[in-house]
Each structure stands twice: as structure tokens, then as C-alpha cells.
Coordinates of C-alpha atoms in Angstrom, one line a residue:
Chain A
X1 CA 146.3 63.2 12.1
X2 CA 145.0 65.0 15.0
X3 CA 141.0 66.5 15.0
X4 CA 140.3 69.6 17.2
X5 CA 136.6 70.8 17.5
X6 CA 136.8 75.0 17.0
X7 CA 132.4 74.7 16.9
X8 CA 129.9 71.8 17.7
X9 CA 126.5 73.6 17.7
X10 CA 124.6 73.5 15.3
X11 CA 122.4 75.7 13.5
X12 CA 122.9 79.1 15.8
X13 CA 125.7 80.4 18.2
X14 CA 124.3 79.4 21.9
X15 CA 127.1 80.9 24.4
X16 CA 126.5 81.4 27.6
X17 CA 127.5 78.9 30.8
X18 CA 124.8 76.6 30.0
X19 CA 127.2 75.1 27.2
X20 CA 130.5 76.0 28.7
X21 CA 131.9 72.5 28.6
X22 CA 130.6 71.6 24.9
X23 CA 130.4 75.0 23.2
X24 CA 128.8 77.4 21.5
X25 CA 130.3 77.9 18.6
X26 CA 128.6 76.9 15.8
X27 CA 130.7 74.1 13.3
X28 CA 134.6 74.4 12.7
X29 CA 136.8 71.2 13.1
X30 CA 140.5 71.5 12.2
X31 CA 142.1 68.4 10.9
X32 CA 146.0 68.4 11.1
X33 CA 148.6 66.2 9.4
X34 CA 151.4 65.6 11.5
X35 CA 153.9 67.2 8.8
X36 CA 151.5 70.7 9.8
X37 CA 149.5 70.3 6.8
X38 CA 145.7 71.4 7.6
X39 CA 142.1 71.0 6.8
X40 CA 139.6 73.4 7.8
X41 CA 135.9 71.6 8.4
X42 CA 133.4 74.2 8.0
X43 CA 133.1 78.2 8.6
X44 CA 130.9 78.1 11.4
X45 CA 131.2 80.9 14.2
X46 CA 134.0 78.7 15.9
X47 CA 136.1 79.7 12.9
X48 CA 137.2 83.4 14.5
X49 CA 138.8 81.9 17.1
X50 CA 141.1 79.2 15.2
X51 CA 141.9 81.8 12.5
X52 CA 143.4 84.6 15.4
X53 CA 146.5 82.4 15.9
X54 CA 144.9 78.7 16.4
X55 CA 146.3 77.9 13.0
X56 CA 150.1 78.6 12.7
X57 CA 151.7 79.7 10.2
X58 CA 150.6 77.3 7.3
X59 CA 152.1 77.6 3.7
X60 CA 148.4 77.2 2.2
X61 CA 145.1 76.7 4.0
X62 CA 142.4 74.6 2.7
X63 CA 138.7 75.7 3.6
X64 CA 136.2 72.8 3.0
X65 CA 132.6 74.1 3.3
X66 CA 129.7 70.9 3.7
X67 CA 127.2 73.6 2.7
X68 CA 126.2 77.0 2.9
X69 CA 123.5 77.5 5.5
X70 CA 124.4 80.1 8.0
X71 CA 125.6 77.6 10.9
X72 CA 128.7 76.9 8.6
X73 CA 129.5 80.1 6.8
X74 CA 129.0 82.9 9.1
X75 CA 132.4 82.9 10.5
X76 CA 133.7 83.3 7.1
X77 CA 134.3 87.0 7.6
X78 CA 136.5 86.8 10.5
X79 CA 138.7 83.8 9.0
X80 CA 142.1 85.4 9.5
X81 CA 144.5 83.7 6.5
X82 CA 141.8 85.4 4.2
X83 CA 143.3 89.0 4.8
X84 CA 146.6 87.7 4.8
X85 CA 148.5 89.2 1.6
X86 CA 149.5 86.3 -1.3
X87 CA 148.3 83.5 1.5
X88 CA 147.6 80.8 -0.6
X89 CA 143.7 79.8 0.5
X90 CA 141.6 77.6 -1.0
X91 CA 137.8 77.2 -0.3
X92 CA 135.8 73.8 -1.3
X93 CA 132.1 73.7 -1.2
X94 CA 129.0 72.8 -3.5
X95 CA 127.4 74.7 -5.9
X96 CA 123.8 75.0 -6.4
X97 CA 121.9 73.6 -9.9
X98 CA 122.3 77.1 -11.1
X99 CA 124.9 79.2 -9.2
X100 CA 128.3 79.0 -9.1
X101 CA 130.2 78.4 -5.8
X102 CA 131.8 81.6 -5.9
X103 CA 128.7 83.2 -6.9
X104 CA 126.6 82.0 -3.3
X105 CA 129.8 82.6 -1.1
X106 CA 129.5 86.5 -2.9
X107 CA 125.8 86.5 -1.9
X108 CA 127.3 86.6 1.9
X109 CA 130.6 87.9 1.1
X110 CA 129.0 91.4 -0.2
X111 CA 127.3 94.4 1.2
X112 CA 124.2 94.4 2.9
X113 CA 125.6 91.4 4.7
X114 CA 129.2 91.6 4.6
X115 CA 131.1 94.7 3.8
X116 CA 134.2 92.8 2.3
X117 CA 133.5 91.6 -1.0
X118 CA 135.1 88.0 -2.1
X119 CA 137.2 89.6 -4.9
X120 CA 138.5 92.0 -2.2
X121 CA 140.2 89.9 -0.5
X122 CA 144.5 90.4 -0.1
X123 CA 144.8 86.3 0.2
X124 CA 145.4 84.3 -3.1
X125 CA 142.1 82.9 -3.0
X126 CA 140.6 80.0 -5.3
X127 CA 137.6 78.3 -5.0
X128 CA 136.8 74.7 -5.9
X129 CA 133.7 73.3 -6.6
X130 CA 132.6 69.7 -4.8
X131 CA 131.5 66.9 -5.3
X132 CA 134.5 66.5 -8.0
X133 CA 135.7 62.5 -7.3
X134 CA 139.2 61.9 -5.2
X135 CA 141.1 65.0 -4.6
X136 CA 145.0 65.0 -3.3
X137 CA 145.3 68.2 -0.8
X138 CA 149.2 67.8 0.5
X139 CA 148.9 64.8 3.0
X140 CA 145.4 64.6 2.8
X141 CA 143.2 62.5 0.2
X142 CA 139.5 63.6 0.2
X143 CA 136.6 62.3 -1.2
X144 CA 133.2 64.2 -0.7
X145 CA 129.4 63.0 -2.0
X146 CA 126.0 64.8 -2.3
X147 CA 124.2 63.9 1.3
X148 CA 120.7 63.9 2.5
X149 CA 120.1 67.3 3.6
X150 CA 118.0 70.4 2.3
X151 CA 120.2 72.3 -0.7
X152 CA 123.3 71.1 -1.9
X153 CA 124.9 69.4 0.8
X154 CA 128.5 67.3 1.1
X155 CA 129.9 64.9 3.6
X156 CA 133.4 64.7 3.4
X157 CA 136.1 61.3 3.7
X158 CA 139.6 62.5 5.0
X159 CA 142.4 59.8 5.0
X160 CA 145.9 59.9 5.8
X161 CA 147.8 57.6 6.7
X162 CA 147.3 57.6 10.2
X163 CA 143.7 57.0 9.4
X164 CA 140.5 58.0 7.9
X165 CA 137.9 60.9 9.3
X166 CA 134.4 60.8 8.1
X167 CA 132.4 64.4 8.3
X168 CA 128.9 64.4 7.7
X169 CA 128.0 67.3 10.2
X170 CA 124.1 68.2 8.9
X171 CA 123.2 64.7 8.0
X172 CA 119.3 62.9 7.7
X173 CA 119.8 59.6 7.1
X174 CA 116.5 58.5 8.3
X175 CA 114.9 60.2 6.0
X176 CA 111.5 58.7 5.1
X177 CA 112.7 55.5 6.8
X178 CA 110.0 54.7 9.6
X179 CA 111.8 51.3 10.6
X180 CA 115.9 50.4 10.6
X181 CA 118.1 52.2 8.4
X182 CA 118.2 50.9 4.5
X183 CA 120.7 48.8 3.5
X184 CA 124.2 50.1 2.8
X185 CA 123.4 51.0 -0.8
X186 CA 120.5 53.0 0.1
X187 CA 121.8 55.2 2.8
X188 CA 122.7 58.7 2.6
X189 CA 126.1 59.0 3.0
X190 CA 127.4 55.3 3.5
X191 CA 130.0 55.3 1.1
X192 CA 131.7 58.2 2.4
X193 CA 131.7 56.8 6.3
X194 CA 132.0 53.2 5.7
X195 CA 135.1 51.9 7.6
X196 CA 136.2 55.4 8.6
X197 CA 138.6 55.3 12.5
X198 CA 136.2 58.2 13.5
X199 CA 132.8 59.5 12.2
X200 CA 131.9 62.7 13.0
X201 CA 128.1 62.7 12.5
X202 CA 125.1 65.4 13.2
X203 CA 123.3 64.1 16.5
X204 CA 120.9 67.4 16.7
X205 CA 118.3 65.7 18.1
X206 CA 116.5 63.6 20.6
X207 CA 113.4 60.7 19.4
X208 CA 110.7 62.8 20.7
X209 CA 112.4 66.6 19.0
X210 CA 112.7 64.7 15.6
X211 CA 109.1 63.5 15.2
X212 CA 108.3 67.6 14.9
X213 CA 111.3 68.3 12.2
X214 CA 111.4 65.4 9.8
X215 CA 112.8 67.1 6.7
X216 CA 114.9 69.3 8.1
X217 CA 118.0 67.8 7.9
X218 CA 119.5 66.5 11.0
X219 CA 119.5 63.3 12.8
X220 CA 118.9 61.9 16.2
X221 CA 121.2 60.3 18.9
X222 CA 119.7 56.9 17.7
X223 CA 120.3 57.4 14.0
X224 CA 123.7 58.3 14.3
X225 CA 124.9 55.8 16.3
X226 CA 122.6 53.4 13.9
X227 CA 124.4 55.1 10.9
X228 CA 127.8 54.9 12.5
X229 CA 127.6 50.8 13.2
X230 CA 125.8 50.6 9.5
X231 CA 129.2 52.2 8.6
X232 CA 131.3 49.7 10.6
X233 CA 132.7 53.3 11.7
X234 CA 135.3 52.8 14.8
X235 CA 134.3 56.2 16.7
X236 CA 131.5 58.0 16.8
X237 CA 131.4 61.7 17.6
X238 CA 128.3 63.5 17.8
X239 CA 127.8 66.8 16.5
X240 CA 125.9 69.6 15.3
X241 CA 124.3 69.9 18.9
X242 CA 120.9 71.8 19.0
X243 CA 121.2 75.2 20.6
X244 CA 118.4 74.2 22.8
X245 CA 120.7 71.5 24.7
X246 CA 122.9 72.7 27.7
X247 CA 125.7 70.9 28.5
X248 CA 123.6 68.7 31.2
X249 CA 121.3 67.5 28.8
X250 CA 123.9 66.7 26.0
X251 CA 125.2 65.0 28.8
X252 CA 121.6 63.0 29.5
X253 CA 121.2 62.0 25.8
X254 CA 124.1 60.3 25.5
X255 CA 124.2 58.2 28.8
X256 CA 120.7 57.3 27.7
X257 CA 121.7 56.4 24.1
X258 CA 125.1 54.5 25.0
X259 CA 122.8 52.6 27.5
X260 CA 119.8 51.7 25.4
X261 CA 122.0 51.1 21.9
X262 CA 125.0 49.6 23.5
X263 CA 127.2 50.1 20.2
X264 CA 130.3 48.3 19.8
X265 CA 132.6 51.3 19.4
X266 CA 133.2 54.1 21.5
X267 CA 130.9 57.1 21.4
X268 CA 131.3 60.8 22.6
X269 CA 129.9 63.9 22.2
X270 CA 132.4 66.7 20.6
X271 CA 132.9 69.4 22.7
X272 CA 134.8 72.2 21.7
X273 CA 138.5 72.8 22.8
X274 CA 138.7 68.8 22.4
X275 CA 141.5 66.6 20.2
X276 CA 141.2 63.3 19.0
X277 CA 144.5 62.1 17.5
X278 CA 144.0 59.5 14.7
X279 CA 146.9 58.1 15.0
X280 CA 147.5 57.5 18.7
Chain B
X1 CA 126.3 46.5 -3.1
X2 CA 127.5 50.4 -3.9
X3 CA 126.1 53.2 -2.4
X4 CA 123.0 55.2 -4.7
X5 CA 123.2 58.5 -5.2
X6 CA 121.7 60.7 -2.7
X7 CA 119.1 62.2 -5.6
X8 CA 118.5 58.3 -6.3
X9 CA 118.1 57.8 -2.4
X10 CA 115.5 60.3 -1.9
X11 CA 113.4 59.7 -5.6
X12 CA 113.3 55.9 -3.8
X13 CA 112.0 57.5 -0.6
X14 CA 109.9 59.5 -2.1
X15 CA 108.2 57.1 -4.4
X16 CA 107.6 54.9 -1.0
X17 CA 105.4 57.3 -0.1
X18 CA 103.2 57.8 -3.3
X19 CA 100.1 56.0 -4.1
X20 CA 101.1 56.2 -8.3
X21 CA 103.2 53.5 -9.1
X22 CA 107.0 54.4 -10.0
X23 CA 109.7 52.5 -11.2
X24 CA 113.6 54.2 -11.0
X25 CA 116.2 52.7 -13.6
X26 CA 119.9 53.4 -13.1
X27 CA 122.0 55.3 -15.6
X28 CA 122.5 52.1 -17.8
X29 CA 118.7 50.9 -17.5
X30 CA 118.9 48.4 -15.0
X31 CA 116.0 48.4 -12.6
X32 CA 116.7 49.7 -9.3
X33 CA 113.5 50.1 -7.4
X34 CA 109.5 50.0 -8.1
X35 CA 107.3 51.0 -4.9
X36 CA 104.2 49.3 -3.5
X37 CA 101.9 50.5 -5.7
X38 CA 103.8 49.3 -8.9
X39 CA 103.9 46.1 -7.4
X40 CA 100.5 45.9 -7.6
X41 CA 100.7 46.6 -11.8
X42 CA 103.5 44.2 -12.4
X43 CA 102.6 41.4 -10.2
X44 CA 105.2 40.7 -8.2
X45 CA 106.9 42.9 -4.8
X46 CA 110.1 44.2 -5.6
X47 CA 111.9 42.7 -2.6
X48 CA 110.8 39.2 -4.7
X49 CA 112.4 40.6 -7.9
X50 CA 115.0 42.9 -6.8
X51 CA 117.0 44.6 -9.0
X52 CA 116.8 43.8 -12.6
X53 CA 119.0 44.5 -16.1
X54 CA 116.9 46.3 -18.6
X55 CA 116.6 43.7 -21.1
X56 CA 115.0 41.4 -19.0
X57 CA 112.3 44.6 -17.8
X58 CA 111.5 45.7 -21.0
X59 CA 110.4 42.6 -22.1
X60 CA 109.7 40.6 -19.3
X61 CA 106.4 42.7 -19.1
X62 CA 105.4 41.7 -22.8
X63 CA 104.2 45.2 -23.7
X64 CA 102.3 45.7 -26.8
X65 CA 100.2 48.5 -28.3
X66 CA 96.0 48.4 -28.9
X67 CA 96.9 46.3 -31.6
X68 CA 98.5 43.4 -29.9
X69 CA 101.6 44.0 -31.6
X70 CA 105.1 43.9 -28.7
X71 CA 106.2 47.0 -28.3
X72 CA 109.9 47.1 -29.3
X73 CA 111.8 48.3 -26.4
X74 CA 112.7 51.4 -28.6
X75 CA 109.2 53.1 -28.1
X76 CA 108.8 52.2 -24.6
X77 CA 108.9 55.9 -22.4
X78 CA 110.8 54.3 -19.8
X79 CA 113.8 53.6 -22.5
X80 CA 113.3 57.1 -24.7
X81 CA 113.3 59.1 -21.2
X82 CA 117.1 56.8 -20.7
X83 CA 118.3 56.9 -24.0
X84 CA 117.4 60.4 -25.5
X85 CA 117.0 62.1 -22.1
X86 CA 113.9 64.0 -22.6
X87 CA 110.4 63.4 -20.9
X88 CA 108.1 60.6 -22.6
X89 CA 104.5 59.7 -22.5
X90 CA 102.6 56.6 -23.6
X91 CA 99.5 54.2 -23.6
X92 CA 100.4 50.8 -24.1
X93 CA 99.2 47.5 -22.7
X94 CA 101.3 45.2 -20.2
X95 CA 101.2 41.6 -18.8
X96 CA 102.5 41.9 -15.1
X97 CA 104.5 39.0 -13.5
X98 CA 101.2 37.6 -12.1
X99 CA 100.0 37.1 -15.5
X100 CA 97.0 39.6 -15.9
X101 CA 97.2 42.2 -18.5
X102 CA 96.9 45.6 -18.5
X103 CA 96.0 49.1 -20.2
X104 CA 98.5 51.6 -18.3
X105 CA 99.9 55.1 -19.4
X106 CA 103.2 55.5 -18.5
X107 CA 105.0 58.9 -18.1
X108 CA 108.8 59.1 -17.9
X109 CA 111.0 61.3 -17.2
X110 CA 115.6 61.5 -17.3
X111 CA 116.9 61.8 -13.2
X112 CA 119.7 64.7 -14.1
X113 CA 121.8 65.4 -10.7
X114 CA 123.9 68.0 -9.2
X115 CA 126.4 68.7 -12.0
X116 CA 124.8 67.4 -14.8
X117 CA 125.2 63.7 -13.8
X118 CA 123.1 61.7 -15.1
X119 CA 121.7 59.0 -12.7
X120 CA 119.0 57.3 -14.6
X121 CA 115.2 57.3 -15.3
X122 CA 112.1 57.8 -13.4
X123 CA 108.5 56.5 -15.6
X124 CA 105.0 56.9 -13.6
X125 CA 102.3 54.4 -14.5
X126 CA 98.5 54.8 -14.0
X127 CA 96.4 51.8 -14.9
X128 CA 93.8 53.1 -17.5
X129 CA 91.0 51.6 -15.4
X130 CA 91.7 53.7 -12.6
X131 CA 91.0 57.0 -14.8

């Protein structure tokens, strides 16, 4: 199973040379089988560029959406296998307590916002709604859970068997915790990383950022890596980087973090362009 | 120990930060968490008790009306709000682990997740002195 990062920012589009080497693009991560089987992780603005030929020619596409804040739907439009005639795509994602998924992906997919409407589209779309238990996608079995994070939010467990990729891209787990991270049955989104080969987990912030933007979401270098031992996980990749970060100080957090944590697994941030094979 | 749901998570974490006391049942009654404050009405900290199956809780209080009479676990809000799903409200009078009794009003309430899924119960106590 190889993992290629299309988008690691998180929350707006930040191009520019500052973040050449990590990216701007806000989230996408492709997750291949090696029969060419694939997951798509998000429709964040890095999702143009994987949809324009980045993707093959794949039988059927799978789409699986975490949530729908902007960051992770906005490339939506300008996913390519949706305007291809009879392509079989399918789009997972949550629904809200009293919309339907299809109804909130409308609400972008439809004028003033969008001038292609969701029903208008030549593909053979269907739309699934998530959590929904253990789900078989070709090579791929996927579990998803409700995580801590403003609206309805998933995380997403991806094994194969070359391994197992863990997703939780806009993640707090530190939520109202002022001291270590709760036991395994009390934290956000254990169950879906526990054990996992590779975690791919929100790092947004810094210590001192956090302490102004409890609540909204996101985590710090710390808490991930914290999260990601909690989870036994056996990489960590940070993600979701704040726009605010060029690459020097992505670069700065995480030397500082590696150094003062010292976790017992390998920890990187996720740049985009970059593949991590799970079974190498 | 398996993982709570996320709305279970966060109704924990917020109830750590209240100054009412509130106790969270799971789906089948057991007790999964009572804050600080509760601690205070039932005698004992949680991290002593831990979790607890409901018939041990819903006795293990000795709740009784004005009368004196125990309360049958049937009329207790905590156990309507689980069993019928719909919002309760009661006075009743309790005996906490430390032995003192008390005169609390308890409102609870069902937890209903994303989906319908039903996660449990929620019940709010307020010790009649303090009103």
C-alpha cells in the first residue's frame, strides 16, 4: 500500500516559496493498493492536481471526505473522474444530525458557489454516508468513528495487507485535558489509530498557538506525537500544517518536538509530492 | 478498556468542567463517569469507585422519597431517561458512600448520537440545600 500526500495544509491554500518543500495545498492523500486499487483522503485544494492525470485510469474511485469544512472540500469541483461519463465514483463522508450527506455536498456543489450542481454530474456517482461500522472497498477494509472536532467529523482506519493507515487529519485530542492524554478509552480517536504502521495525525499547532485556539479542532506537535505513542502507532506523520508556518519553521517544530519528546517511532512532517510505501 | 464514543468523550470533558454534579451512564446503565462535584454528593471520588453496573448504583445510594420509603429503581430519573429515553426530573433523598444523607433534585436526560445511536444517560443533581 503506498501513501502519497496531494495537500498537507490545513485550513487555507498557502502557496508561495515559503512552503515550496511541504506545500500548499490544502488536504488530499492518495492511498494505493498495489493491485491499483485507490483511496482518495479528503478533497482539499491538492485534489486538482491528482485528479488531472495523477490517478490513472482506475475502474472506480473512492472519495472519502473526514468532513466538510472548506480545507477538505473545495477542490471537489476540479476532481477530474467526476466529469468522466459512467465512471464509477463513490464519495464517503458524515452527515450532519439533520442533513443528509448528499444534501451538504449540494450546499457547495450548487450555484452561488459552484456552478455544477451534484446531480449534474456525467460520473456514476453514489454517495455513502459514515460512520457505518467495517466497510470492504476492493483491497481495502475501512473503518471510520466520530472524532473530536467541531461538526461532524471522521477519522478513518485503512488496512490492507501490507498494513494499516490511520487518518485523523483535523483532530483535538487534548481537548479539555490540561495534563496527559486520558486513558485509551477516553481518547478521541484511539480506537481507530491504535496499532496502525502509520498515523497520519493533525499537528496544526505549536504549545504557545494552541493556548489561543482551544476548541477549534486541531492539535499540537506535542499532542500528536503523545496521541500517536498512546496509539502504539509505528509512524507518525504530521499534518494539517497551519498556513502561517513556512517550510523553515515546520522544519523548527519538529527538530524541537523529536528532541524534547524523544518518541520511540519515527516521526516526519508530510510534505507534499512525498510516498510512504506501507509495505516496504 | 474500549474506546467511548466521541459524544461520550466530550459530555465527560465537559462535565469536568462544571460546578453541578453529573453522572454519565452507558447505553446499558452501567456507570461510566461522575465529575468532582458529584463526588462530593455521593461520598466517594470516582477514580476510588470507577466504573460501576447499574444495579449496584441505583441502589448502592439507598434512595428514598420524603417518606422514607426506597425508591424502586423504576422511578429513579437516571433509569426512566435510560429506559424510556425521554428527559426526567425528580426530588428524592440519597445516602452517599460517605454515609450522610441527602435531599437532591436530579434531572436526566437520554445521550442520542450522530445517527440515532444511542450512547446512554446523562442525570444533573443539585443538593436541595444549595437552592
Amino acid at each position: 500500500m503506498k501513501v502519497r500526500f496531494w495537500g498537507t495544509r490545513g485550513s487555507l491554500a498557502s502557496p508561495g516559496p515559503e512552503t515550496a518543500r511541504y506545500g500548499g495545498n490544502t488536504a488530499c492523500v492518495e492511498v494505493r493498493a498495489p493491485d491499483g486499487a485507490v483511496l482518495v483522503l479528503d478533497a482539499g485544494t491538492g485534489i486538482r492536481r491528482l485528479g488531472s492525470g495523477g490517478l490513472g485510469t482506475p475502474g472506480r474511485v473512492d472519495l472519502l471526505l473526514t468532513h466538510l469544512h472548506m480545507d477538505h472540500v473545495q477542490g471537489l469541483g476540479f476532481f477530474g473522474p467526476l466529469y468522466v461519463p459512467g465512471l464509477e465514483v463513490h464519495i464517503w463522508g458524515p452527515a450532519s444530525t439533520t442533513l443528509s450527506l448528499r444534501a451538504r455536498l449540494g450546499r457547495y456543489m450548487s450555484p452561488p458557489l459552484f456552478p455544477v450542481r451534484l446531480r449534474d454530474l456525467p460520473c456514476r456517482l453514489s454517495v455513502h454516508e459514515v460512520p457505518c461500522g467495517t466497510v470492504r472497498i476492493g483491497p481495502f477494509t475501512v473503518d471510520s468513528a466520530l472524532v473530536c472536532h467541531p461538526g461532524p467529523t471522521t477519522g478513518f482506519r485503512i488496512s490492507t495487507a501490507q498494513g494499516t493507515l490511520a487518518y485523523l487529519p483535523d483532530h483535538e485530542p487534548a481537548l479539555g485535558v490540561a495534563g496527559p492524554l486520558a486513558g485509551a478509552g477516553w481518547t478521541s480517536g484511539l480506537s481507530l489509530a491504535e496499532g496502525a504502521d502509520l498515523l497520519i495525525h493533525d499537528a496544526q499547532y505549536d504549545d504557545h498557538e494552541y493556548a489561543t485556539r482551544v476548541g477549534w479542532g486541531h492539535s499540537t506537535v506535542r499532542r500528536a506525537i503523545e496521541f500517536a505513542a498512546l496509539a502504539r502507532a509505528g509512524r507518525l506523520v504530521l499534518f494539517h500544517h497551519d498556513p502561517g508556518h513556512d517550510d523553515a519553521t515546520l522544519e523548527a517544530l519538529l527538530a524541537e518536538a523529536v528532541a524534547r519528546e524523544r518518541p520511540a517511532f519515527p516521526v516526519l512532517a508530510s510534505a507534499e509530492g512525498q510516498t510512504i510505501d506501507l509495505g516496504a | 478498556m474500549p474506546q467511548q464514543e466521541v459524544e461520550v468523550i466530550l459530555t465527560r470533558q465537559l462535565a469536568s468542567y462544571l460546578v453541578m454534579p453529573v453522572f454519565i451512564v452507558g447505553p446499558t446503565g452501567d456507570l461510566l463517569y461522575y465529575n468532582e462535584p458529584a463526588e462530593a454528593i455521593l461520598g466517594h471520588r470516582f477514580d476510588e469507585t470507577g466504573e460501576m453496573p447499574v444495579e449496584e448504583w441505583s441502589t448502592v445510594f439507598e434512595p428514598t422519597d420524603s417518606a422514607g420509603a426506597i425508591l424502586p429503581p423504576e422511578k429513579q430519573p437516571l433509569v426512566i431517561a435510560l429506559r424510556d429515553r425521554t428527559p426526567a426530573h425528580l426530588d428524592f433523598w440519597l445516602r452517599g458512600l460517605d454515609g450522610a444523607r441527602r435531599h437532591v433534585a436530579v434531572t436526566a436526560f437520554p445521550l442520542e448520537g450522530q445517527a440515532g445511536r444511542f450512547l446512554g444517560a446523562v442525570a444533573i443533581f443539585w443538593e436541595k440545600a444549595w437552592a
